[in-house]
Coordinates of C-alpha atoms in Angstrom, one line a residue:
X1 CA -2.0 0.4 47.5
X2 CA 0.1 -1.1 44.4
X3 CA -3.5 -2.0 42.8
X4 CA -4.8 1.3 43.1
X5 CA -1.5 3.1 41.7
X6 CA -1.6 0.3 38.9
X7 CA -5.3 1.1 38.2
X8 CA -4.4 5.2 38.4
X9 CA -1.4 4.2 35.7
X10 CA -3.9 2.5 33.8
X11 CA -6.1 5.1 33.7
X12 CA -4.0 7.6 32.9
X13 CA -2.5 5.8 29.8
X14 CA -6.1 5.4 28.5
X15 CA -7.2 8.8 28.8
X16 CA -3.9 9.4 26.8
X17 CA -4.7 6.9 24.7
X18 CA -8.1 8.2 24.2
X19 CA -6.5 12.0 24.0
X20 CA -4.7 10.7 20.6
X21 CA -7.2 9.0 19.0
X22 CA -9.2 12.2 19.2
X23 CA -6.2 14.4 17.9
X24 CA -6.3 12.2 15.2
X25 CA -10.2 12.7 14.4
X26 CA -9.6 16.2 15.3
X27 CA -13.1 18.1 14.0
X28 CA -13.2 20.6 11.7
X29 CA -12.3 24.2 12.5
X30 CA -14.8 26.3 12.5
X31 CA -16.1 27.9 9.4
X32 CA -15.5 31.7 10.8
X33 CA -12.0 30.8 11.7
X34 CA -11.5 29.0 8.2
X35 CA -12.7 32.2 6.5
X36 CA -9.9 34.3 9.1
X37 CA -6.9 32.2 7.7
X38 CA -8.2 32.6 4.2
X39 CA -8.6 36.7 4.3
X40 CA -5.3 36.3 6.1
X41 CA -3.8 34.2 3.0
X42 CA -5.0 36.4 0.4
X43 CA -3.9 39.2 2.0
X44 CA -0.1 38.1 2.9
X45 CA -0.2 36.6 -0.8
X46 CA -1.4 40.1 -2.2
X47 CA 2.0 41.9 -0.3
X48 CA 4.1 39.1 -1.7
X49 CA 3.9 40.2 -5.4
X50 CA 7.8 40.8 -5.7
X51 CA 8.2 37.4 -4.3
X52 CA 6.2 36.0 -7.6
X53 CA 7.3 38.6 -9.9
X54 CA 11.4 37.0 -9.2
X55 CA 10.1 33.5 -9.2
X56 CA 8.6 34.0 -12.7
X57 CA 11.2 36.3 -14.2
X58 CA 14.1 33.8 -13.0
X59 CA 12.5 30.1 -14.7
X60 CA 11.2 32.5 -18.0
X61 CA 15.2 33.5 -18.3
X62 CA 16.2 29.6 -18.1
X63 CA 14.0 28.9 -21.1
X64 CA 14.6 25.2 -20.9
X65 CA 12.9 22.3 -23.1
X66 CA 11.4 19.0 -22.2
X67 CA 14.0 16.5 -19.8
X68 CA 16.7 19.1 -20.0
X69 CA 14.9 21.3 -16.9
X70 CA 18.5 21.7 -15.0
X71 CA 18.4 24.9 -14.1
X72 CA 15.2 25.4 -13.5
X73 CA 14.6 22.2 -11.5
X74 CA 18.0 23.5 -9.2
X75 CA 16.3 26.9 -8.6
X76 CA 12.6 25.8 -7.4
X77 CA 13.5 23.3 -5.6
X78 CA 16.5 25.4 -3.9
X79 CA 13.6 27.5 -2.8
X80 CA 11.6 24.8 -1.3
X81 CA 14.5 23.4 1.0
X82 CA 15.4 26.0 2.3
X83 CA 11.5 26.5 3.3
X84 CA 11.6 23.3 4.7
X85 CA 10.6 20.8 2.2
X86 CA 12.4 17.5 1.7
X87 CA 12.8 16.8 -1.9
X88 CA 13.6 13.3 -3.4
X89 CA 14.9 14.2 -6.8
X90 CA 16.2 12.5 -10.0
X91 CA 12.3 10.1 -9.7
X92 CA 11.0 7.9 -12.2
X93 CA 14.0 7.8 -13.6
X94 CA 14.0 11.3 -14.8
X95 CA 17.4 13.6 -13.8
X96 CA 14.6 17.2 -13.8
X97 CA 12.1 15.3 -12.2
X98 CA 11.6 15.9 -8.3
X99 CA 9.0 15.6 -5.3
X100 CA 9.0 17.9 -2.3
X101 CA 7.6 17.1 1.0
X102 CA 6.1 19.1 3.8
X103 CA 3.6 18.3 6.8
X104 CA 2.5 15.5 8.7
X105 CA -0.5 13.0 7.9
X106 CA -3.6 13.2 6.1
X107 CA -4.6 14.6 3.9
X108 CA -1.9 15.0 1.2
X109 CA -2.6 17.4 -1.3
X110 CA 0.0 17.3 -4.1
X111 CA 0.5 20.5 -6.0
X112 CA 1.8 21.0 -9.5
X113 CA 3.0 22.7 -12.7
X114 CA 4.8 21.9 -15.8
X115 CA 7.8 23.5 -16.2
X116 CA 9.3 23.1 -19.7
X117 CA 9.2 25.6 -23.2
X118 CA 8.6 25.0 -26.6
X119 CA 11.4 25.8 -29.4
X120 CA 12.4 28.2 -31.7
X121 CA 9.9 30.5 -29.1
X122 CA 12.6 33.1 -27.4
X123 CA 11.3 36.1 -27.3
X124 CA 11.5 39.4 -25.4
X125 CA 9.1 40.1 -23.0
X126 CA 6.4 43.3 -23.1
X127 CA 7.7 43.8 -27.1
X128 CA 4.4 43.5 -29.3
X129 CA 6.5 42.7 -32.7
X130 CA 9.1 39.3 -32.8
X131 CA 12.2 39.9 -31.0
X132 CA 14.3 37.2 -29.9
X133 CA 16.5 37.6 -27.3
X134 CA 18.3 34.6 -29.0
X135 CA 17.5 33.4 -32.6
X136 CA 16.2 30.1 -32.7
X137 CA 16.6 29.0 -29.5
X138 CA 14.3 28.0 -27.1
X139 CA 11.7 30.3 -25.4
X140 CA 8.5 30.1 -22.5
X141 CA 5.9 30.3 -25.5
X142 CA 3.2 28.7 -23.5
X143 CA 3.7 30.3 -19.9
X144 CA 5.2 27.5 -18.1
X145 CA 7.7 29.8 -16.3
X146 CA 4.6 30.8 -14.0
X147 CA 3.1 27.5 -12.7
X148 CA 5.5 26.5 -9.7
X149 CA 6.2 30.0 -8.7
X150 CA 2.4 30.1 -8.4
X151 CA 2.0 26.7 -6.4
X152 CA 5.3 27.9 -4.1
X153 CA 3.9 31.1 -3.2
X154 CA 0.4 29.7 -2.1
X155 CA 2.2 26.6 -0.2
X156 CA 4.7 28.4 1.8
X157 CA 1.8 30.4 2.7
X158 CA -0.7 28.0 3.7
X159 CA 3.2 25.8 5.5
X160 CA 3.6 29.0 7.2
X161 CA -0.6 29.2 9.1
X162 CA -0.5 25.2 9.3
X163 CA 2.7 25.5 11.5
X164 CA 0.6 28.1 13.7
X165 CA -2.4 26.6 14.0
X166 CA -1.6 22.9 14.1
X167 CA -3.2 22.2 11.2
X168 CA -2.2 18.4 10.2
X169 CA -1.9 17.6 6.5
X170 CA 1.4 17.2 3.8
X171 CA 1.6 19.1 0.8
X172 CA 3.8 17.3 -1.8
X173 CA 5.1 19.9 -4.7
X174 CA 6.2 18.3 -7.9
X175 CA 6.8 19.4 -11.5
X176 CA 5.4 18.7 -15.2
X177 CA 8.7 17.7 -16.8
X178 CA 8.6 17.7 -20.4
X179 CA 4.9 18.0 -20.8
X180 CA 5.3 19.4 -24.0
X181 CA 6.4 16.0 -25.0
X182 CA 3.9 14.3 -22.4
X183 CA 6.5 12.7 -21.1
X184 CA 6.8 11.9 -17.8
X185 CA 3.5 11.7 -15.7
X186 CA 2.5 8.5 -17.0
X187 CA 5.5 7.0 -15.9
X188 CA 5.2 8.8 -12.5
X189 CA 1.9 7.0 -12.2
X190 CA 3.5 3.9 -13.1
X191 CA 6.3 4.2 -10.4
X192 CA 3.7 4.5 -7.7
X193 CA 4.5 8.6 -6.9
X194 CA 0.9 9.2 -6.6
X195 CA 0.2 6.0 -4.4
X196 CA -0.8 7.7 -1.3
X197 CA -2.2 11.2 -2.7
X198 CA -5.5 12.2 -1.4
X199 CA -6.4 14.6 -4.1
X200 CA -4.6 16.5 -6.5
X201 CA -4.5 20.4 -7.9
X202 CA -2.5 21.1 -10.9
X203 CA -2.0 24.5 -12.3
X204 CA -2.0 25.8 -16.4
X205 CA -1.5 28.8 -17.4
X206 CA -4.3 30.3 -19.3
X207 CA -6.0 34.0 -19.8
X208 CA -8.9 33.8 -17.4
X209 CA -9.4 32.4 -13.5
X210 CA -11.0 29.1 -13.8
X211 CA -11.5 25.7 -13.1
X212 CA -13.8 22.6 -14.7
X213 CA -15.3 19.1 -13.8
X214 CA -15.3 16.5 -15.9
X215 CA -14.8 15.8 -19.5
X216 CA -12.6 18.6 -20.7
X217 CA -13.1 17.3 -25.0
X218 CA -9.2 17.1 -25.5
X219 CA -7.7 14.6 -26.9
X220 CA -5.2 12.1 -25.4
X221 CA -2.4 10.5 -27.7
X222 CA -0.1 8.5 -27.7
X223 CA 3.8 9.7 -29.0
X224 CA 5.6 7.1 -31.0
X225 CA 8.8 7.0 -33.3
X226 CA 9.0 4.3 -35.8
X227 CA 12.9 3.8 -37.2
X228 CA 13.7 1.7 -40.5
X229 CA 17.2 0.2 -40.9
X230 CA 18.2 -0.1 -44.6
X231 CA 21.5 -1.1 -46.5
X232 CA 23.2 2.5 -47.9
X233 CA 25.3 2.4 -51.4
X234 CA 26.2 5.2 -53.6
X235 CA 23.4 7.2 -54.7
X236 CA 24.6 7.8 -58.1
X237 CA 26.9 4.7 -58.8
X238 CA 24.7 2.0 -57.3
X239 CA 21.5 2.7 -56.2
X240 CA 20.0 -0.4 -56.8
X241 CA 22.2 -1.9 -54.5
X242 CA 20.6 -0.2 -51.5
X243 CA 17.5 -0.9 -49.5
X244 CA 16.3 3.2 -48.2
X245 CA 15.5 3.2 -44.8
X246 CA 13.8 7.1 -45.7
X247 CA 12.4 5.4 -48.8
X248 CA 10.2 3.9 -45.7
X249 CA 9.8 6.6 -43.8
X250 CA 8.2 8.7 -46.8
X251 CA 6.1 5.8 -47.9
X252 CA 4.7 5.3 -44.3
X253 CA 3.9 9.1 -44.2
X254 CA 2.0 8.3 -47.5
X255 CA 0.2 5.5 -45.9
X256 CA -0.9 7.5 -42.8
X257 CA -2.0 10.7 -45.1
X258 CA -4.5 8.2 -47.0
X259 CA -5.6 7.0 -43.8
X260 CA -7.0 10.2 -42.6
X261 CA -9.7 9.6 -44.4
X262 CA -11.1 6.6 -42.4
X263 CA -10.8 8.2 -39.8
X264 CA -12.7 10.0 -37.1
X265 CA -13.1 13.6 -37.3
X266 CA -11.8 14.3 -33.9
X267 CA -8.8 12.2 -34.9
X268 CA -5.2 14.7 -34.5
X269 CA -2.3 13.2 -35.8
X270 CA 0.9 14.8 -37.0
X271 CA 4.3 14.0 -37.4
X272 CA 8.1 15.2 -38.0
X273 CA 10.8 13.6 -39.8
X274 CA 13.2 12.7 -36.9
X275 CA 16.3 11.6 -39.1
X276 CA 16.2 11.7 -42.8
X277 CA 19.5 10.7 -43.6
X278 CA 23.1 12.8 -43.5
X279 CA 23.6 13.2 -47.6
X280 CA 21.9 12.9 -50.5
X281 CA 24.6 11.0 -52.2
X282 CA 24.1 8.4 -49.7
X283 CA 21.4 6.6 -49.5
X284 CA 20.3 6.3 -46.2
X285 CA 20.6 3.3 -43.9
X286 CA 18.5 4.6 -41.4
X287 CA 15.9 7.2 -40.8
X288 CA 13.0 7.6 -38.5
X289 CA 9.9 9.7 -37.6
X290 CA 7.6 10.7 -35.0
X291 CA 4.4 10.5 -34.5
X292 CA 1.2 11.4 -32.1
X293 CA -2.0 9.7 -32.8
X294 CA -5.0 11.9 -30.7
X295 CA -8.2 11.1 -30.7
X296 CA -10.8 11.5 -27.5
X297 CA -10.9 8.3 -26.2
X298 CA -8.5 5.5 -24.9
X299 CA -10.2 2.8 -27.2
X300 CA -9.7 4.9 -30.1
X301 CA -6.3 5.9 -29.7
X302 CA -4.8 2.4 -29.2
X303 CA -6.7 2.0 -32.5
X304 CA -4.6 4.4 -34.5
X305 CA -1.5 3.6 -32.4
X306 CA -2.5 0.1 -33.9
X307 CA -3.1 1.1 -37.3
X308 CA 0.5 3.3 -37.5
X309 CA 2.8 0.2 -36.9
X310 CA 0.8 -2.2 -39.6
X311 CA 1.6 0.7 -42.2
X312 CA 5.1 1.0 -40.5
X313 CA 5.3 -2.6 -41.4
X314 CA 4.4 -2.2 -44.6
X315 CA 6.2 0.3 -45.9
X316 CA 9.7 -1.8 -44.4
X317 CA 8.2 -4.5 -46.6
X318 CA 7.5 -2.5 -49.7
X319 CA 11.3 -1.2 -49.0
X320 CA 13.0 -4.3 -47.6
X321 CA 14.2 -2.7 -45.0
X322 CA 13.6 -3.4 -41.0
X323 CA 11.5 -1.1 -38.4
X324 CA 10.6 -0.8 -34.9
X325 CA 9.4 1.4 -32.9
X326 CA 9.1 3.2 -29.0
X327 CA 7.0 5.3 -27.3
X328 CA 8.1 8.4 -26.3
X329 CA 5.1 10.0 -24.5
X330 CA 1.4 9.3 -23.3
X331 CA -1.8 11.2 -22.2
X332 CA -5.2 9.7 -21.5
X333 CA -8.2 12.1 -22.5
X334 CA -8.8 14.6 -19.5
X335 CA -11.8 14.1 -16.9
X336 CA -11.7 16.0 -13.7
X337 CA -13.1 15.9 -10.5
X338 CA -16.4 18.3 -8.8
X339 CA -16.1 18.7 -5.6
X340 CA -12.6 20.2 -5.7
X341 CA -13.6 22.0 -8.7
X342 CA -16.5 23.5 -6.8
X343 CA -14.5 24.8 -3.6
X344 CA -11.9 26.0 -6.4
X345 CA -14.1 27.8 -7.9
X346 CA -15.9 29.2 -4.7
X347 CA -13.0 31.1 -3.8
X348 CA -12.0 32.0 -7.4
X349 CA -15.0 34.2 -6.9
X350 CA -13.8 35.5 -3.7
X351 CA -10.2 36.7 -5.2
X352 CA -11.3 37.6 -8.3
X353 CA -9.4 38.9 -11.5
X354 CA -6.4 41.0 -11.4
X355 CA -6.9 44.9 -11.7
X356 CA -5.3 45.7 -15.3
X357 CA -3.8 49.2 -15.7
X358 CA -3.6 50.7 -18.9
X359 CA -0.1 49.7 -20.0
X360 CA -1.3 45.9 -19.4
X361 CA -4.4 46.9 -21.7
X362 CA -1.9 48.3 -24.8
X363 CA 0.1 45.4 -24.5
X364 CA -2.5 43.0 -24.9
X365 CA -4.4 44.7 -27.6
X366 CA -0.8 45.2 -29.9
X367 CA -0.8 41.7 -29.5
X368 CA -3.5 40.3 -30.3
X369 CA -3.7 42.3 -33.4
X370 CA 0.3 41.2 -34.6
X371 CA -1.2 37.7 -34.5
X372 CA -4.5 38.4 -35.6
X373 CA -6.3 36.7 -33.0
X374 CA -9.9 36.2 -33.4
X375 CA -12.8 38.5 -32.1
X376 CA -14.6 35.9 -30.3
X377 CA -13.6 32.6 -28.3
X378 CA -15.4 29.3 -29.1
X379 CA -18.0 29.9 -26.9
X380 CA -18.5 33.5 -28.0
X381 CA -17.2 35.7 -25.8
X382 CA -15.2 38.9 -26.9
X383 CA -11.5 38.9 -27.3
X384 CA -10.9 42.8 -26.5
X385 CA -7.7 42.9 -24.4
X386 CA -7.3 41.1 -21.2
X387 CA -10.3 39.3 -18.8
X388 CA -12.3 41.8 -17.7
X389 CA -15.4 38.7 -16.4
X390 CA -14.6 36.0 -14.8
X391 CA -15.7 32.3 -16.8
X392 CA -18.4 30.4 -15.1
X393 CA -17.7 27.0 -13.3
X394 CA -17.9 24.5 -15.9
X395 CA -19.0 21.3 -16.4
X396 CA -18.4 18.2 -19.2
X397 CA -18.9 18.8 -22.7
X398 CA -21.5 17.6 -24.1
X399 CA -19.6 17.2 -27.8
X400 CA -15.9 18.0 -28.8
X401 CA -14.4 17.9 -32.2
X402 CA -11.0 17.2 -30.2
X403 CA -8.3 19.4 -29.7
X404 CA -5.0 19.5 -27.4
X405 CA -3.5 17.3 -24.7
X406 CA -1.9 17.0 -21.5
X407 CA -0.5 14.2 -19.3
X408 CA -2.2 15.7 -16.8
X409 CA -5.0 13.4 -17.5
X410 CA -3.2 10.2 -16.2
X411 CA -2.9 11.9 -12.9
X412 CA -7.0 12.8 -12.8
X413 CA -7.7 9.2 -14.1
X414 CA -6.1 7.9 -10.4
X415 CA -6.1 10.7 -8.0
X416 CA -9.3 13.2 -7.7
X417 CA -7.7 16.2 -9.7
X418 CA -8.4 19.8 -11.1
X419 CA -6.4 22.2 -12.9
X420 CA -6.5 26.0 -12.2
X421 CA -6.0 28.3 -14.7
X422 CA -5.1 31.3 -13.8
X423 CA -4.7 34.7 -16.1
X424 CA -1.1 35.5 -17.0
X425 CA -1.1 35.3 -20.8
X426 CA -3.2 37.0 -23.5
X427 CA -6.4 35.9 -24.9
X428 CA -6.5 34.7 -28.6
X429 CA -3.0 33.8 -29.2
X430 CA -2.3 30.5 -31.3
X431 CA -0.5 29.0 -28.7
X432 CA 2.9 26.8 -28.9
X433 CA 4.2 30.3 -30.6
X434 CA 6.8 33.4 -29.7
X435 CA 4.0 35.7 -29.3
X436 CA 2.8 33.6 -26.4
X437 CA 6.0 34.6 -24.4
X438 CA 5.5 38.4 -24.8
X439 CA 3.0 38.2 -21.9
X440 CA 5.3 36.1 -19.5
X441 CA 7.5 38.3 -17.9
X442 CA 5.4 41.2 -17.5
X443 CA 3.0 42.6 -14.8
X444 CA 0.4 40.4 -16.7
X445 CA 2.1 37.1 -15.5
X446 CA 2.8 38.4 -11.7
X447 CA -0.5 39.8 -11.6
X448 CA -1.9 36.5 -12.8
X449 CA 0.3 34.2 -11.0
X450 CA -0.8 36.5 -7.5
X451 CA -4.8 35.7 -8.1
X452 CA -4.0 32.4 -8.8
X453 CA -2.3 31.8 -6.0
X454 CA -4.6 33.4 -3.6
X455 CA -7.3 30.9 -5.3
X456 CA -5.1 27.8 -4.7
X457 CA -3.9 29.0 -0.9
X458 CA -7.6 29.5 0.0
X459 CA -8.5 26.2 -1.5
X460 CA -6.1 24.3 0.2
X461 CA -7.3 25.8 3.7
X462 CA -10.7 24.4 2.6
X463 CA -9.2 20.9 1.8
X464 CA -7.2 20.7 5.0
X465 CA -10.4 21.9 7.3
X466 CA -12.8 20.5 5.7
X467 CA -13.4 16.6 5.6
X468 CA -16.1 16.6 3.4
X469 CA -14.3 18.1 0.7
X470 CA -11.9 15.1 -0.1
X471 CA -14.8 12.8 1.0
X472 CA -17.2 14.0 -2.1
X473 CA -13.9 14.0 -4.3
X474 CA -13.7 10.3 -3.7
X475 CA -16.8 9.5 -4.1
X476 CA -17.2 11.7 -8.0
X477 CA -14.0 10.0 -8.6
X478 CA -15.0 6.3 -8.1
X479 CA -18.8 6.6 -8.7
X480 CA -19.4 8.6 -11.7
X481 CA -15.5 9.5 -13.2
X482 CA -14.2 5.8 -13.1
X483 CA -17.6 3.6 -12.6
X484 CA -17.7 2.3 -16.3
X485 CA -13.9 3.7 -17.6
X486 CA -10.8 2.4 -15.9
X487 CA -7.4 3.5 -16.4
X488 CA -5.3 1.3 -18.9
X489 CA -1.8 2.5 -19.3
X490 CA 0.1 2.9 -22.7
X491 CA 3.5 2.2 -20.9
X492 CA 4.6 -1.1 -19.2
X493 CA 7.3 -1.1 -16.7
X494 CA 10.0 -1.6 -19.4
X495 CA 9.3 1.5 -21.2
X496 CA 12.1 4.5 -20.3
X497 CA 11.4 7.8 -20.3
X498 CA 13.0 10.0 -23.1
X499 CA 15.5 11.7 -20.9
X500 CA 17.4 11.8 -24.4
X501 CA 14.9 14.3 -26.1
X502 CA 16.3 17.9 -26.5
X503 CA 19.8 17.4 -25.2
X504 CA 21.4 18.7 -28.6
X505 CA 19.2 21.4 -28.7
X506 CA 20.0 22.4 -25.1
X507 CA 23.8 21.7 -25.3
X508 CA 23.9 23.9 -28.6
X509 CA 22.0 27.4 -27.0
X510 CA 22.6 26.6 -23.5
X511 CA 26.3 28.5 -23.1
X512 CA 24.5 31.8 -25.1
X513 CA 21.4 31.9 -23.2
X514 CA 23.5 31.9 -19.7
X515 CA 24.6 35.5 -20.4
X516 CA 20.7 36.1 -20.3
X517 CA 20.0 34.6 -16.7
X518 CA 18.1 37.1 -14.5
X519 CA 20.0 38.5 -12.0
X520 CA 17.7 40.1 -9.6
X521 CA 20.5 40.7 -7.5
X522 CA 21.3 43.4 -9.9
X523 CA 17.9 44.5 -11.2
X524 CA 13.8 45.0 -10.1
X525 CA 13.1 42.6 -13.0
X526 CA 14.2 40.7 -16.6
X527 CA 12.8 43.6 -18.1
X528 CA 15.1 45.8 -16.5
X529 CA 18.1 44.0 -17.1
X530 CA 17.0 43.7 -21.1
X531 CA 16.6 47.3 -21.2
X532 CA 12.9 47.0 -22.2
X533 CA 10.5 49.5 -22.1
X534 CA 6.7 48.4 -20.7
X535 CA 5.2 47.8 -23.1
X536 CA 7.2 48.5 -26.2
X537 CA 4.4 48.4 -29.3
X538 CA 6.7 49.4 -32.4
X539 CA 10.4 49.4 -33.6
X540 CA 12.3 51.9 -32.6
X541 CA 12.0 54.2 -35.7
X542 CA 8.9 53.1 -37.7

């Protein structure tokens, strides 16, 4: 009697046992169920336009640049708790710098979005002629304000149909800080954040709904700033007595212009004089500037990198003065992964473009003649207003000439990733420029950020039912992306961030540009509480 109830115990623990090993190897769903929770996804994410519309409005009033995200990194990531998420914050060493879980197991998905603006960019929103709403002072000039609420709105989504269905899977949320300085996700990388990621999607702003495999032809850099230390004296009474640390600077300048010409064509490089000095009857003791050597591969990048601190050493000899130098931000070239691109762009297709009305049409227009945009894009198609035709699924190129970067591309180089674009801004702006904020409070960026977000919600369905998916990722990422390249960081673990980057600038418009902090409390949106008219075209009186 004991062995038989011991044998029944047995038994049951094993078909337990057994029950939990196939909960764990749980097969797909079926495809027509998959396709339910999608419709229903899309469809929730369609009603929840108010819901973006806030999210945007609110980080495009914060206006924040690079490592000084406070406000903005407070707000998303208020939203996300209270949703459920656990968020370790303050990573990599980086105050604006967070990570929010949610779920349970494999896979993990990690979703994310740069949040920082470019200076001297504040503008109003829907006014087709420059308007500050604060001179000088900082402003969303290349749409970052929309990313995150675009990721939040398709994860609480997807959180809310995983919790119903018992789907298994964690989606991590974390956000570009400082990209504009591409400062922080090599050093993420480098602090093991993406250690355990399955797969990656990032989100950029952009004017159409798309996504791409492969070589992208950017450029990756590497960010530098070279300081000379001199001897000051009077500049009138005994200038030979002093050794000019900007005599340096401005003879290492020289040295890099002649350079140019030995070098590649899709070579970028460009600098700014960080300190110059603080009068010119002194002459200076110390003085610095900043660099970013581009080109389109990694080889070729350390090369110039290379090549700026010999002429950085020459120009302290030529000057008697002392240098050194830091890095202050890094991007690889960008290379990004098929298979997710593919399911992307599957539903991309499904969701389609937004439905412009005719005030979205006039806006877009007025602005793309006040900056003279050009008729065509690169590859040729007509810049008339918004996205009317959605861009094909693309693949590498076969040449580039070089162009921008984006830290992004350390992420792809170690974790299958893909960026969605999605289309809240205009087509055929310059870009890093007022006139790229006009769009970014406006129906244009909710409507965008909505069809975005119904492409990443759908996707992420796919990638949580779906195996396969992931599978194939791995096997583009380790076969063909990273068989013959490998990923050799610029940064070693001694290198800080450059959490000290735009804290002047910040602490200087910061007080002012509180007393423009959406308060949707109080109003539908930020154009309502600025009194604008959409879309205003011309001055009031001309």
């Amino acid at each position: 009697m004991k062995k038989s109830k011991l044998a029944a115990a047995y038994g049951c623990f094993f078909m337990l046992l057994a029950g939990s090993v196939f909960a764990q190897k749980k097969a797909p769903a079926p495809n027509s169920q998959v396709s339910k929770w999608k419709t229903e996804a899309i469809n929730d994410i369609a009603s929840q336009s108010k819901q973006a519309q806030e999210m945007v409005d609110m980080v495009f009033s914060f206006a924040e640049l690079g490592f000084q995200e406070y406000e903005t990194s407070k707000y998303l990531t208020g939203i996300l708790e209270k949703n459920g998420f656990t968020v370790e914050k303050g990573i990599a060493g980086m105050p604006t710098a967070w990570m929010a879980r949610w779920g349970t197991g494999k896979p993990v998905i990690a979703l994310g979005s740069d949040i920082d603006c470019i200076p001297k960019a504040s503008q109003k929103p829907a006014v087709a002629y420059k308007e500050p709403i604060l001179e000088d002072a900082p402003g969303h000039g290349e749409g970052h304000n929309s990313g995150l609420p675009l990721v939040i709105l398709s994860a609480l989504e997807v959180k809310k149909i995983m919790e119903r269905e018992h789907l298994q899977g964690t989606l991590v949320i974390w956000p570009g800080v400082a990209e504009e300085l591409v400062g922080s996700k090599a050093w993420y990388i480098r602090d093991g954040y993406f250690n355990n990621i399955d797969a990656c999607i990032f989100t950029h702003v952009g004017s159409n709904l798309a996504a791409q495999w492969g070589d992208n032809g950017n450029n990756g850099l590497v960010s530098v700033e070279f300081s000379f230390s001199g001897d000051a004296a009077h500049a009138a009474g005994n200038p030979w007595r002093a050794h000019s640390a900007l005599d340096a600077v401005e003879l290492m300048d020289i040295g890099w212009n002649f350079k140019r010409e030995h070098l590649k064509p899709t070579q970028r490089s460009h600098y700014v004089i960080t300190d110059g000095g603080d009068q010119p009857n002194v002459v200076p003791s110390k003085a610095s500037v900043w660099y970013y050597f581009r080109e389109r591969t990694y080889e070729d990048i350390k090369a110039m990198y290379e090549d700026g601190v010999r002429i950085a050493e020459g120009a302290a000899k030529m000057t008697n003065t002392a240098y050194s130098y830091k890095i202050l931000g890094t991007a690889w070239p960008g290379h990004f992964n098929k298979a997710l691109s593919e399911a992307m762009y599957a539903n991309i297709k499904t969701v389609g473009l937004p439905a412009w009305d005719d005030k979205d049409e006039q806006l877009a227009k007025a602005v793309q003649v006040l900056t003279n945009a050009p008729k065509k894009t690169l590859s040729g198609e007509p810049i008339d207003g918004l996205a009317k035709k959605l861009d094909s699924l693309t693949g590498p190129v076969k040449f580039s000439m070089g162009g921008g970067s984006d830290d992004i591309a350390d992420i792809s180089w170690n974790v299958p990733t893909i960026v969605l674009n999605y289309p809240s801004n205009i087509p055929g702006l310059p870009g890093h420029h007022w006139s790229n904020a006009i769009a970014m409070a406006t129906p244009i960026a909710h409507k965008g950020v909505v069809a975005g977000s119904k492409a990443l919600a759908a996707t992420l369905l796919d990638m949580l039912t779906q195996p396969k998916i992931i599978a194939d990722a791995w096997d583009y990422f380790k076969n063909v992306q990273t068989k013959d390249i490998k990923y050799t960081p610029f940064i070693n673990k001694d290198t800080k961030p450059a959490i000290h980057l735009n804290k002047n600038t910040m602490d200087k418009f910061r007080p002012e540009m509180q007393k423009f902090y959406y308060d949707p409390s109080k109003y539908k949106t930020y154009l309502e509480q600025l009194g604008i008219t959409y879309p205003t075209l011309k001055k009031s009186g001309f």
